[in-house]
């Protein structure tokens, strides 16, 4: 079982092998975490994403999938982009949210990464309830992935950090 570190902070400042980007399907930048990663990482990330769109991901990245690019000017080595699901009160999309975490870990492992930092995927503009997102993230990230030795959840604000922290305590 992976030990998961929770920190309140900025995902773009994490000194890890991989930072995970809560991307939109276009891979071409957006708001929230996606915009912050593209701004701070610089044009190399956008250029790499454009190459992905020109190739295998011509129609964009599907929800739950993950793909890696350079990290540009970020202190990480790579960015793994994943598209989280939009919250729905009428359709259970929790499997897709779990896939974001799982597939990002697998993509990082394929790169040879040992350390990875995640945001709270889908809890911003995609409106996923933080309590539910915390349970899904913590359960999925506890799964062993060979080669990954450090898993960090980087939570932007105190409220989100507190919810994740309470749920992590419940897991012990």
Tab-separated table of N, CA and C in Angstrom, residues 22-171:
chain	number	residue	atom	x	y	z
A	22	UNK	N	-4.647	18.263	-14.237
A	22	UNK	CA	-6.080	18.070	-14.438
A	22	UNK	C	-6.449	18.844	-15.696
A	23	UNK	N	-6.232	18.201	-16.831
A	23	UNK	CA	-6.337	18.852	-18.139
A	23	UNK	C	-7.763	18.831	-18.665
A	24	UNK	N	-7.993	19.594	-19.713
A	24	UNK	CA	-9.232	19.422	-20.469
A	24	UNK	C	-8.897	18.557	-21.684
A	25	UNK	N	-9.891	18.064	-22.360
A	25	UNK	CA	-9.651	17.086	-23.422
A	25	UNK	C	-8.835	17.636	-24.591
A	26	UNK	N	-8.819	18.948	-24.769
A	26	UNK	CA	-8.062	19.527	-25.879
A	26	UNK	C	-6.554	19.436	-25.664
A	27	UNK	N	-6.129	19.321	-24.411
A	27	UNK	CA	-4.706	19.324	-24.018
A	27	UNK	C	-4.025	20.658	-24.293
A	28	UNK	N	-4.766	21.678	-24.615
A	28	UNK	CA	-4.154	22.936	-25.032
A	28	UNK	C	-4.231	24.035	-23.981
A	29	UNK	N	-4.392	23.658	-22.737
A	29	UNK	CA	-4.437	24.638	-21.659
A	29	UNK	C	-5.856	25.037	-21.341
A	30	UNK	N	-6.013	25.643	-20.193
A	30	UNK	CA	-7.336	26.056	-19.751
A	30	UNK	C	-7.214	26.852	-18.478
A	31	UNK	N	-8.151	26.659	-17.567
A	31	UNK	CA	-8.136	27.367	-16.294
A	31	UNK	C	-7.634	26.470	-15.184
A	32	UNK	N	-7.708	26.937	-13.964
A	32	UNK	CA	-7.349	26.150	-12.785
A	32	UNK	C	-5.948	25.565	-12.844
A	33	UNK	N	-5.836	24.306	-12.448
A	33	UNK	CA	-4.554	23.598	-12.442
A	33	UNK	C	-3.957	23.586	-13.845
A	34	UNK	N	-4.783	23.304	-14.835
A	34	UNK	CA	-4.329	23.221	-16.224
A	34	UNK	C	-3.660	24.526	-16.662
A	35	UNK	N	-4.325	25.627	-16.417
A	35	UNK	CA	-3.766	26.923	-16.798
A	35	UNK	C	-2.486	27.235	-16.047
A	36	UNK	N	-2.458	26.917	-14.748
A	36	UNK	CA	-1.268	27.187	-13.933
A	36	UNK	C	-0.070	26.390	-14.436
A	37	UNK	N	-0.287	25.117	-14.760
A	37	UNK	CA	0.810	24.277	-15.255
A	37	UNK	C	1.323	24.793	-16.592
A	38	UNK	N	0.423	25.147	-17.477
A	38	UNK	CA	0.848	25.668	-18.785
A	38	UNK	C	1.570	27.011	-18.639
A	39	UNK	N	1.067	27.897	-17.775
A	39	UNK	CA	1.720	29.205	-17.590
A	39	UNK	C	3.119	29.053	-17.004
A	40	UNK	N	3.224	28.316	-15.910
A	40	UNK	CA	4.508	28.211	-15.228
A	40	UNK	C	5.487	27.308	-15.977
A	41	UNK	N	4.968	26.285	-16.640
A	41	UNK	CA	5.822	25.358	-17.387
A	41	UNK	C	6.341	25.928	-18.686
A	42	UNK	N	5.649	26.936	-19.206
A	42	UNK	CA	6.099	27.599	-20.418
A	42	UNK	C	5.659	26.911	-21.701
A	43	UNK	N	6.125	27.446	-22.823
A	43	UNK	CA	5.650	27.002	-24.135
A	43	UNK	C	6.024	25.572	-24.504
A	44	UNK	N	7.002	24.977	-23.866
A	44	UNK	CA	7.405	23.604	-24.212
A	44	UNK	C	6.270	22.614	-23.954
A	45	UNK	N	5.483	22.851	-22.915
A	45	UNK	CA	4.369	21.947	-22.617
A	45	UNK	C	3.298	22.064	-23.695
A	46	UNK	N	2.944	23.273	-24.060
A	46	UNK	CA	1.940	23.477	-25.107
A	46	UNK	C	2.424	22.875	-26.428
A	47	UNK	N	3.690	23.056	-26.736
A	47	UNK	CA	4.244	22.495	-27.976
A	47	UNK	C	4.132	20.967	-27.968
A	48	UNK	N	4.455	20.347	-26.836
A	48	UNK	CA	4.344	18.890	-26.730
A	48	UNK	C	2.888	18.437	-26.854
A	49	UNK	N	1.982	19.197	-26.262
A	49	UNK	CA	0.551	18.866	-26.357
A	49	UNK	C	0.044	19.010	-27.784
A	50	UNK	N	0.519	20.018	-28.473
A	50	UNK	CA	0.121	20.194	-29.877
A	50	UNK	C	0.593	19.015	-30.729
A	51	UNK	N	1.784	18.503	-30.436
A	51	UNK	CA	2.289	17.326	-31.167
A	51	UNK	C	1.408	16.112	-30.886
A	52	UNK	N	0.976	15.962	-29.642
A	52	UNK	CA	0.074	14.858	-29.314
A	52	UNK	C	-1.238	14.995	-30.087
A	53	UNK	N	-1.755	16.221	-30.163
A	53	UNK	CA	-3.016	16.458	-30.883
A	53	UNK	C	-2.838	16.211	-32.382
A	54	UNK	N	-1.651	16.469	-32.905
A	54	UNK	CA	-1.394	16.248	-34.332
A	54	UNK	C	-1.231	14.754	-34.640
A	55	UNK	N	-1.026	13.949	-33.618
A	55	UNK	CA	-0.812	12.518	-33.804
A	55	UNK	C	-1.963	11.689	-33.270
A	56	UNK	N	-1.650	10.832	-32.333
A	56	UNK	CA	-2.592	9.840	-31.792
A	56	UNK	C	-3.814	10.459	-31.109
A	57	UNK	N	-3.686	11.668	-30.591
A	57	UNK	CA	-4.770	12.293	-29.836
A	57	UNK	C	-5.435	13.419	-30.620
A	58	UNK	N	-5.647	13.196	-31.898
A	58	UNK	CA	-6.234	14.205	-32.783
A	58	UNK	C	-7.611	14.686	-32.324
A	59	UNK	N	-8.350	13.824	-31.673
A	59	UNK	CA	-9.674	14.216	-31.169
A	59	UNK	C	-9.627	14.587	-29.695
A	60	UNK	N	-8.424	14.679	-29.155
A	60	UNK	CA	-8.266	15.031	-27.747
A	60	UNK	C	-8.094	13.798	-26.882
A	61	UNK	N	-7.883	14.029	-25.620
A	61	UNK	CA	-7.676	12.957	-24.650
A	61	UNK	C	-9.024	12.618	-24.019
A	62	UNK	N	-9.337	11.345	-23.955
A	62	UNK	CA	-10.622	10.917	-23.381
A	62	UNK	C	-10.580	10.957	-21.862
A	63	UNK	N	-11.725	11.171	-21.267
A	63	UNK	CA	-11.862	11.197	-19.816
A	63	UNK	C	-11.320	9.905	-19.215
A	64	UNK	N	-10.475	10.059	-18.190
A	64	UNK	CA	-9.899	8.917	-17.493
A	64	UNK	C	-8.564	8.453	-18.044
A	65	UNK	N	-8.223	8.857	-19.261
A	65	UNK	CA	-6.940	8.486	-19.842
A	65	UNK	C	-5.841	9.417	-19.331
A	66	UNK	N	-4.589	9.032	-19.575
A	66	UNK	CA	-3.451	9.843	-19.158
A	66	UNK	C	-2.347	9.755	-20.208
A	67	UNK	N	-1.663	10.880	-20.409
A	67	UNK	CA	-0.566	10.936	-21.366
A	67	UNK	C	0.497	11.902	-20.826
A	68	UNK	N	1.758	11.608	-21.120
A	68	UNK	CA	2.873	12.393	-20.567
A	68	UNK	C	3.489	13.331	-21.591
A	69	UNK	N	3.996	14.459	-21.065
A	69	UNK	CA	4.793	15.401	-21.857
A	69	UNK	C	5.961	15.875	-20.984
A	70	UNK	N	6.784	16.683	-21.586
A	70	UNK	CA	7.815	17.382	-20.833
A	70	UNK	C	7.156	18.247	-19.755
A	71	UNK	N	7.934	18.631	-18.766
A	71	UNK	CA	7.434	19.553	-17.741
A	71	UNK	C	7.906	20.980	-18.007
A	72	UNK	N	8.618	21.191	-19.101
A	72	UNK	CA	9.067	22.544	-19.426
A	72	UNK	C	9.881	23.146	-18.292
A	73	UNK	N	9.484	24.308	-17.814
A	73	UNK	CA	10.210	25.038	-16.773
A	73	UNK	C	9.800	24.646	-15.349
A	74	UNK	N	8.890	23.677	-15.205
A	74	UNK	CA	8.495	23.230	-13.863
A	74	UNK	C	9.652	22.476	-13.205
A	75	UNK	N	9.682	22.395	-11.883
A	75	UNK	CA	10.746	21.639	-11.220
A	75	UNK	C	10.603	20.122	-11.378
A	76	UNK	N	9.478	19.656	-11.872
A	76	UNK	CA	9.278	18.227	-12.148
A	76	UNK	C	9.966	17.867	-13.463
A	77	UNK	N	10.095	16.563	-13.715
A	77	UNK	CA	10.682	16.100	-14.981
A	77	UNK	C	9.636	15.991	-16.082
A	78	UNK	N	8.424	15.540	-15.695
A	78	UNK	CA	7.345	15.327	-16.660
A	78	UNK	C	6.024	15.843	-16.112
A	79	UNK	N	5.095	16.070	-17.039
A	79	UNK	CA	3.702	16.320	-16.693
A	79	UNK	C	2.892	15.171	-17.279
A	80	UNK	N	2.065	14.569	-16.457
A	80	UNK	CA	1.099	13.594	-16.949
A	80	UNK	C	-0.250	14.297	-16.947
A	81	UNK	N	-0.845	14.373	-18.128
A	81	UNK	CA	-2.130	15.044	-18.313
A	81	UNK	C	-3.238	14.000	-18.226
A	82	UNK	N	-4.279	14.307	-17.482
A	82	UNK	CA	-5.453	13.440	-17.404
A	82	UNK	C	-6.707	14.306	-17.407
A	83	UNK	N	-7.757	13.778	-18.000
A	83	UNK	CA	-9.009	14.515	-18.092
A	83	UNK	C	-9.998	13.914	-17.104
A	84	UNK	N	-10.338	14.690	-16.103
A	84	UNK	CA	-11.300	14.238	-15.112
A	84	UNK	C	-12.722	14.362	-15.612
A	85	UNK	N	-13.614	13.589	-15.004
A	85	UNK	CA	-15.021	13.680	-15.387
A	85	UNK	C	-15.702	14.890	-14.754
A	86	UNK	N	-16.707	15.383	-15.438
A	86	UNK	CA	-17.573	16.422	-14.883
A	86	UNK	C	-18.549	15.719	-13.945
A	87	UNK	N	-18.787	16.295	-12.768
A	87	UNK	CA	-19.714	15.722	-11.792
A	87	UNK	C	-21.124	15.637	-12.382
A	88	UNK	N	-21.791	14.545	-12.085
A	88	UNK	CA	-23.192	14.381	-12.477
A	88	UNK	C	-23.948	13.783	-11.304
A	89	UNK	N	-25.057	14.384	-10.960
A	89	UNK	CA	-25.900	13.849	-9.890
A	89	UNK	C	-26.737	12.673	-10.384
A	90	UNK	N	-26.831	12.487	-11.701
A	90	UNK	CA	-27.693	11.445	-12.252
A	90	UNK	C	-26.933	10.261	-12.849
A	91	UNK	N	-25.611	10.367	-12.956
A	91	UNK	CA	-24.802	9.291	-13.539
A	91	UNK	C	-23.560	9.085	-12.680
A	92	UNK	N	-23.281	7.847	-12.301
A	92	UNK	CA	-22.099	7.551	-11.489
A	92	UNK	C	-20.859	7.527	-12.382
A	93	UNK	N	-20.022	8.522	-12.233
A	93	UNK	CA	-18.791	8.629	-13.018
A	93	UNK	C	-17.561	8.403	-12.144
A	94	UNK	N	-17.761	7.836	-10.964
A	94	UNK	CA	-16.646	7.649	-10.026
A	94	UNK	C	-15.570	6.733	-10.599
A	95	UNK	N	-15.944	5.770	-11.422
A	95	UNK	CA	-14.944	4.901	-12.055
A	95	UNK	C	-14.008	5.679	-12.959
A	96	UNK	N	-14.546	6.684	-13.643
A	96	UNK	CA	-13.709	7.526	-14.503
A	96	UNK	C	-12.739	8.362	-13.674
A	97	UNK	N	-13.201	8.861	-12.533
A	97	UNK	CA	-12.301	9.631	-11.676
A	97	UNK	C	-11.188	8.737	-11.139
A	98	UNK	N	-11.529	7.535	-10.708
A	98	UNK	CA	-10.502	6.584	-10.249
A	98	UNK	C	-9.525	6.275	-11.381
A	99	UNK	N	-10.030	6.139	-12.616
A	99	UNK	CA	-9.157	5.881	-13.769
A	99	UNK	C	-8.132	6.995	-13.962
A	100	UNK	N	-8.524	8.242	-13.693
A	100	UNK	CA	-7.580	9.358	-13.823
A	100	UNK	C	-6.359	9.128	-12.935
A	101	UNK	N	-6.613	8.777	-11.681
A	101	UNK	CA	-5.512	8.546	-10.745
A	101	UNK	C	-4.717	7.300	-11.134
A	102	UNK	N	-5.413	6.212	-11.417
A	102	UNK	CA	-4.761	4.942	-11.745
A	102	UNK	C	-3.928	5.061	-13.019
A	103	UNK	N	-4.517	5.615	-14.081
A	103	UNK	CA	-3.800	5.710	-15.355
A	103	UNK	C	-2.649	6.703	-15.300
A	104	UNK	N	-2.777	7.730	-14.478
A	104	UNK	CA	-1.663	8.669	-14.292
A	104	UNK	C	-0.492	7.978	-13.596
A	105	UNK	N	-0.800	7.154	-12.595
A	105	UNK	CA	0.261	6.396	-11.899
A	105	UNK	C	0.952	5.438	-12.876
A	106	UNK	N	0.173	4.761	-13.694
A	106	UNK	CA	0.744	3.822	-14.659
A	106	UNK	C	1.596	4.550	-15.694
A	107	UNK	N	1.138	5.706	-16.167
A	107	UNK	CA	1.919	6.492	-17.127
A	107	UNK	C	3.234	6.949	-16.503
A	108	UNK	N	3.186	7.360	-15.235
A	108	UNK	CA	4.403	7.780	-14.531
A	108	UNK	C	5.371	6.610	-14.387
A	109	UNK	N	4.856	5.456	-14.041
A	109	UNK	CA	5.699	4.270	-13.884
A	109	UNK	C	6.366	3.897	-15.211
A	110	UNK	N	5.625	4.023	-16.307
A	110	UNK	CA	6.196	3.727	-17.634
A	110	UNK	C	7.357	4.655	-17.971
A	111	UNK	N	7.319	5.868	-17.450
A	111	UNK	CA	8.411	6.825	-17.667
A	111	UNK	C	9.639	6.494	-16.822
A	112	UNK	N	9.462	5.651	-15.812
A	112	UNK	CA	10.530	5.375	-14.857
A	112	UNK	C	10.506	6.313	-13.668
A	113	UNK	N	9.404	7.019	-13.502
A	113	UNK	CA	9.272	7.956	-12.385
A	113	UNK	C	9.105	7.203	-11.071
A	114	UNK	N	9.587	7.806	-10.002
A	114	UNK	CA	9.416	7.259	-8.653
A	114	UNK	C	8.464	8.107	-7.815
A	115	UNK	N	8.427	9.410	-8.078
A	115	UNK	CA	7.615	10.320	-7.269
A	115	UNK	C	6.612	11.052	-8.155
A	116	UNK	N	5.408	11.233	-7.593
A	116	UNK	CA	4.324	11.831	-8.360
A	116	UNK	C	3.473	12.706	-7.447
A	117	UNK	N	3.027	13.846	-7.988
A	117	UNK	CA	2.164	14.764	-7.240
A	117	UNK	C	0.881	14.990	-8.027
A	118	UNK	N	-0.242	14.883	-7.323
A	118	UNK	CA	-1.569	15.037	-7.905
A	118	UNK	C	-2.290	16.245	-7.327
A	119	UNK	N	-3.116	16.906	-8.146
A	119	UNK	CA	-4.097	17.853	-7.604
A	119	UNK	C	-5.355	17.072	-7.236
A	120	UNK	N	-6.356	17.740	-6.712
A	120	UNK	CA	-7.662	17.131	-6.464
A	120	UNK	C	-8.442	17.202	-7.782
A	121	UNK	N	-8.304	16.169	-8.589
A	121	UNK	CA	-8.863	16.138	-9.944
A	121	UNK	C	-10.386	16.281	-9.912
A	122	UNK	N	-10.896	17.111	-10.789
A	122	UNK	CA	-12.326	17.355	-11.041
A	122	UNK	C	-13.045	18.163	-9.967
A	123	UNK	N	-12.346	18.619	-8.925
A	123	UNK	CA	-13.038	19.332	-7.842
A	123	UNK	C	-13.199	20.827	-8.098
A	124	UNK	N	-12.626	21.325	-9.166
A	124	UNK	CA	-12.757	22.749	-9.482
A	124	UNK	C	-13.950	22.990	-10.389
A	125	UNK	N	-13.657	23.418	-11.597
A	125	UNK	CA	-14.716	23.776	-12.541
A	125	UNK	C	-15.613	22.589	-12.899
A	126	UNK	N	-15.109	21.352	-12.711
A	126	UNK	CA	-15.925	20.164	-13.017
A	126	UNK	C	-16.838	19.783	-11.856
A	127	UNK	N	-16.770	20.534	-10.753
A	127	UNK	CA	-17.738	20.503	-9.642
A	127	UNK	C	-17.871	19.173	-8.896
A	128	UNK	N	-16.842	18.316	-8.933
A	128	UNK	CA	-16.943	17.063	-8.188
A	128	UNK	C	-16.915	17.384	-6.695
A	129	UNK	N	-17.841	16.852	-5.900
A	129	UNK	CA	-17.831	17.126	-4.457
A	129	UNK	C	-16.514	16.650	-3.813
A	130	UNK	N	-15.906	17.521	-3.025
A	130	UNK	CA	-14.578	17.254	-2.473
A	130	UNK	C	-14.566	15.993	-1.600
A	131	UNK	N	-15.590	15.801	-0.795
A	131	UNK	CA	-15.649	14.616	0.071
A	131	UNK	C	-15.582	13.327	-0.757
A	132	UNK	N	-16.370	13.254	-1.790
A	132	UNK	CA	-16.383	12.086	-2.674
A	132	UNK	C	-15.048	11.943	-3.409
A	133	UNK	N	-14.528	13.051	-3.921
A	133	UNK	CA	-13.244	13.031	-4.641
A	133	UNK	C	-12.122	12.539	-3.743
A	134	UNK	N	-12.134	12.963	-2.479
A	134	UNK	CA	-11.093	12.544	-1.534
A	134	UNK	C	-11.132	11.029	-1.335
A	135	UNK	N	-12.312	10.471	-1.144
A	135	UNK	CA	-12.436	9.022	-0.948
A	135	UNK	C	-11.927	8.258	-2.158
A	136	UNK	N	-12.308	8.696	-3.340
A	136	UNK	CA	-11.884	8.028	-4.571
A	136	UNK	C	-10.376	8.140	-4.751
A	137	UNK	N	-9.834	9.338	-4.581
A	137	UNK	CA	-8.398	9.553	-4.755
A	137	UNK	C	-7.592	8.722	-3.764
A	138	UNK	N	-7.940	8.800	-2.494
A	138	UNK	CA	-7.171	8.104	-1.467
A	138	UNK	C	-7.228	6.586	-1.636
A	139	UNK	N	-8.382	6.063	-1.999
A	139	UNK	CA	-8.512	4.619	-2.228
A	139	UNK	C	-7.689	4.177	-3.433
A	140	UNK	N	-7.791	4.913	-4.518
A	140	UNK	CA	-7.091	4.537	-5.747
A	140	UNK	C	-5.582	4.699	-5.604
A	141	UNK	N	-5.147	5.795	-4.993
A	141	UNK	CA	-3.707	6.037	-4.862
A	141	UNK	C	-3.034	5.098	-3.867
A	142	UNK	N	-3.804	4.442	-3.047
A	142	UNK	CA	-3.233	3.457	-2.116
A	142	UNK	C	-2.822	2.171	-2.835
A	143	UNK	N	-3.323	1.965	-4.045
A	143	UNK	CA	-2.972	0.781	-4.823
A	143	UNK	C	-1.493	0.834	-5.207
A	144	UNK	N	-0.810	-0.301	-5.085
A	144	UNK	CA	0.604	-0.372	-5.442
A	144	UNK	C	0.792	-0.275	-6.948
A	145	UNK	N	1.745	0.542	-7.372
A	145	UNK	CA	2.187	0.597	-8.757
A	145	UNK	C	3.702	0.424	-8.719
A	146	UNK	N	4.219	-0.655	-9.313
A	146	UNK	CA	5.663	-0.904	-9.264
A	146	UNK	C	6.472	0.307	-9.721
A	147	UNK	N	7.460	0.663	-8.915
A	147	UNK	CA	8.350	1.775	-9.231
A	147	UNK	C	7.967	3.087	-8.564
A	148	UNK	N	6.701	3.277	-8.279
A	148	UNK	CA	6.258	4.522	-7.644
A	148	UNK	C	6.453	4.381	-6.132
A	149	UNK	N	7.301	5.232	-5.579
A	149	UNK	CA	7.617	5.150	-4.148
A	149	UNK	C	7.107	6.347	-3.353
A	150	UNK	N	6.711	7.410	-4.041
A	150	UNK	CA	6.251	8.613	-3.358
A	150	UNK	C	5.028	9.175	-4.069
A	151	UNK	N	3.912	9.273	-3.327
A	151	UNK	CA	2.670	9.809	-3.871
A	151	UNK	C	2.261	10.992	-2.996
A	152	UNK	N	2.029	12.123	-3.634
A	152	UNK	CA	1.678	13.347	-2.914
A	152	UNK	C	0.396	13.926	-3.502
A	153	UNK	N	-0.517	14.295	-2.650
A	153	UNK	CA	-1.699	15.054	-3.067
A	153	UNK	C	-1.464	16.502	-2.669
A	154	UNK	N	-1.457	17.380	-3.651
A	154	UNK	CA	-1.199	18.801	-3.427
A	154	UNK	C	-2.530	19.526	-3.544
A	155	UNK	N	-2.979	20.023	-2.409
A	155	UNK	CA	-4.316	20.602	-2.306
A	155	UNK	C	-4.187	22.107	-2.144
A	156	UNK	N	-4.841	22.823	-3.021
A	156	UNK	CA	-4.609	24.253	-3.163
A	156	UNK	C	-5.081	25.081	-1.977
A	157	UNK	N	-6.220	24.734	-1.391
A	157	UNK	CA	-6.734	25.568	-0.304
A	157	UNK	C	-6.938	24.745	0.970
A	158	UNK	N	-7.065	25.442	2.085
A	158	UNK	CA	-7.175	24.785	3.394
A	158	UNK	C	-8.432	23.933	3.491
A	159	UNK	N	-9.534	24.400	2.951
A	159	UNK	CA	-10.783	23.639	3.021
A	159	UNK	C	-10.628	22.271	2.349
A	160	UNK	N	-10.060	22.248	1.167
A	160	UNK	CA	-9.856	20.984	0.455
A	160	UNK	C	-8.857	20.113	1.198
A	161	UNK	N	-7.779	20.732	1.677
A	161	UNK	CA	-6.782	19.985	2.454
A	161	UNK	C	-7.441	19.329	3.674
A	162	UNK	N	-8.268	20.070	4.387
A	162	UNK	CA	-8.917	19.542	5.585
A	162	UNK	C	-9.819	18.350	5.266
A	163	UNK	N	-10.569	18.424	4.178
A	163	UNK	CA	-11.452	17.311	3.793
A	163	UNK	C	-10.625	16.078	3.440
A	164	UNK	N	-9.567	16.258	2.663
A	164	UNK	CA	-8.711	15.125	2.309
A	164	UNK	C	-8.039	14.559	3.559
A	165	UNK	N	-7.588	15.428	4.434
A	165	UNK	CA	-6.931	14.995	5.669
A	165	UNK	C	-7.873	14.167	6.545
A	166	UNK	N	-9.104	14.620	6.691
A	166	UNK	CA	-10.101	13.868	7.480
A	166	UNK	C	-10.346	12.494	6.877
A	167	UNK	N	-10.424	12.426	5.551
A	167	UNK	CA	-10.652	11.151	4.889
A	167	UNK	C	-9.431	10.235	4.979
A	168	UNK	N	-8.230	10.826	4.963
A	168	UNK	CA	-7.015	10.025	5.122
A	168	UNK	C	-6.969	9.418	6.521
A	169	UNK	N	-7.402	10.168	7.520
A	169	UNK	CA	-7.438	9.654	8.895
A	169	UNK	C	-8.410	8.493	9.007
A	170	UNK	N	-9.518	8.566	8.296
A	170	UNK	CA	-10.519	7.503	8.304
A	170	UNK	C	-9.972	6.205	7.703
A	171	UNK	N	-8.982	6.317	6.818
A	171	UNK	CA	-8.396	5.146	6.157
A	171	UNK	C	-7.440	4.385	7.070
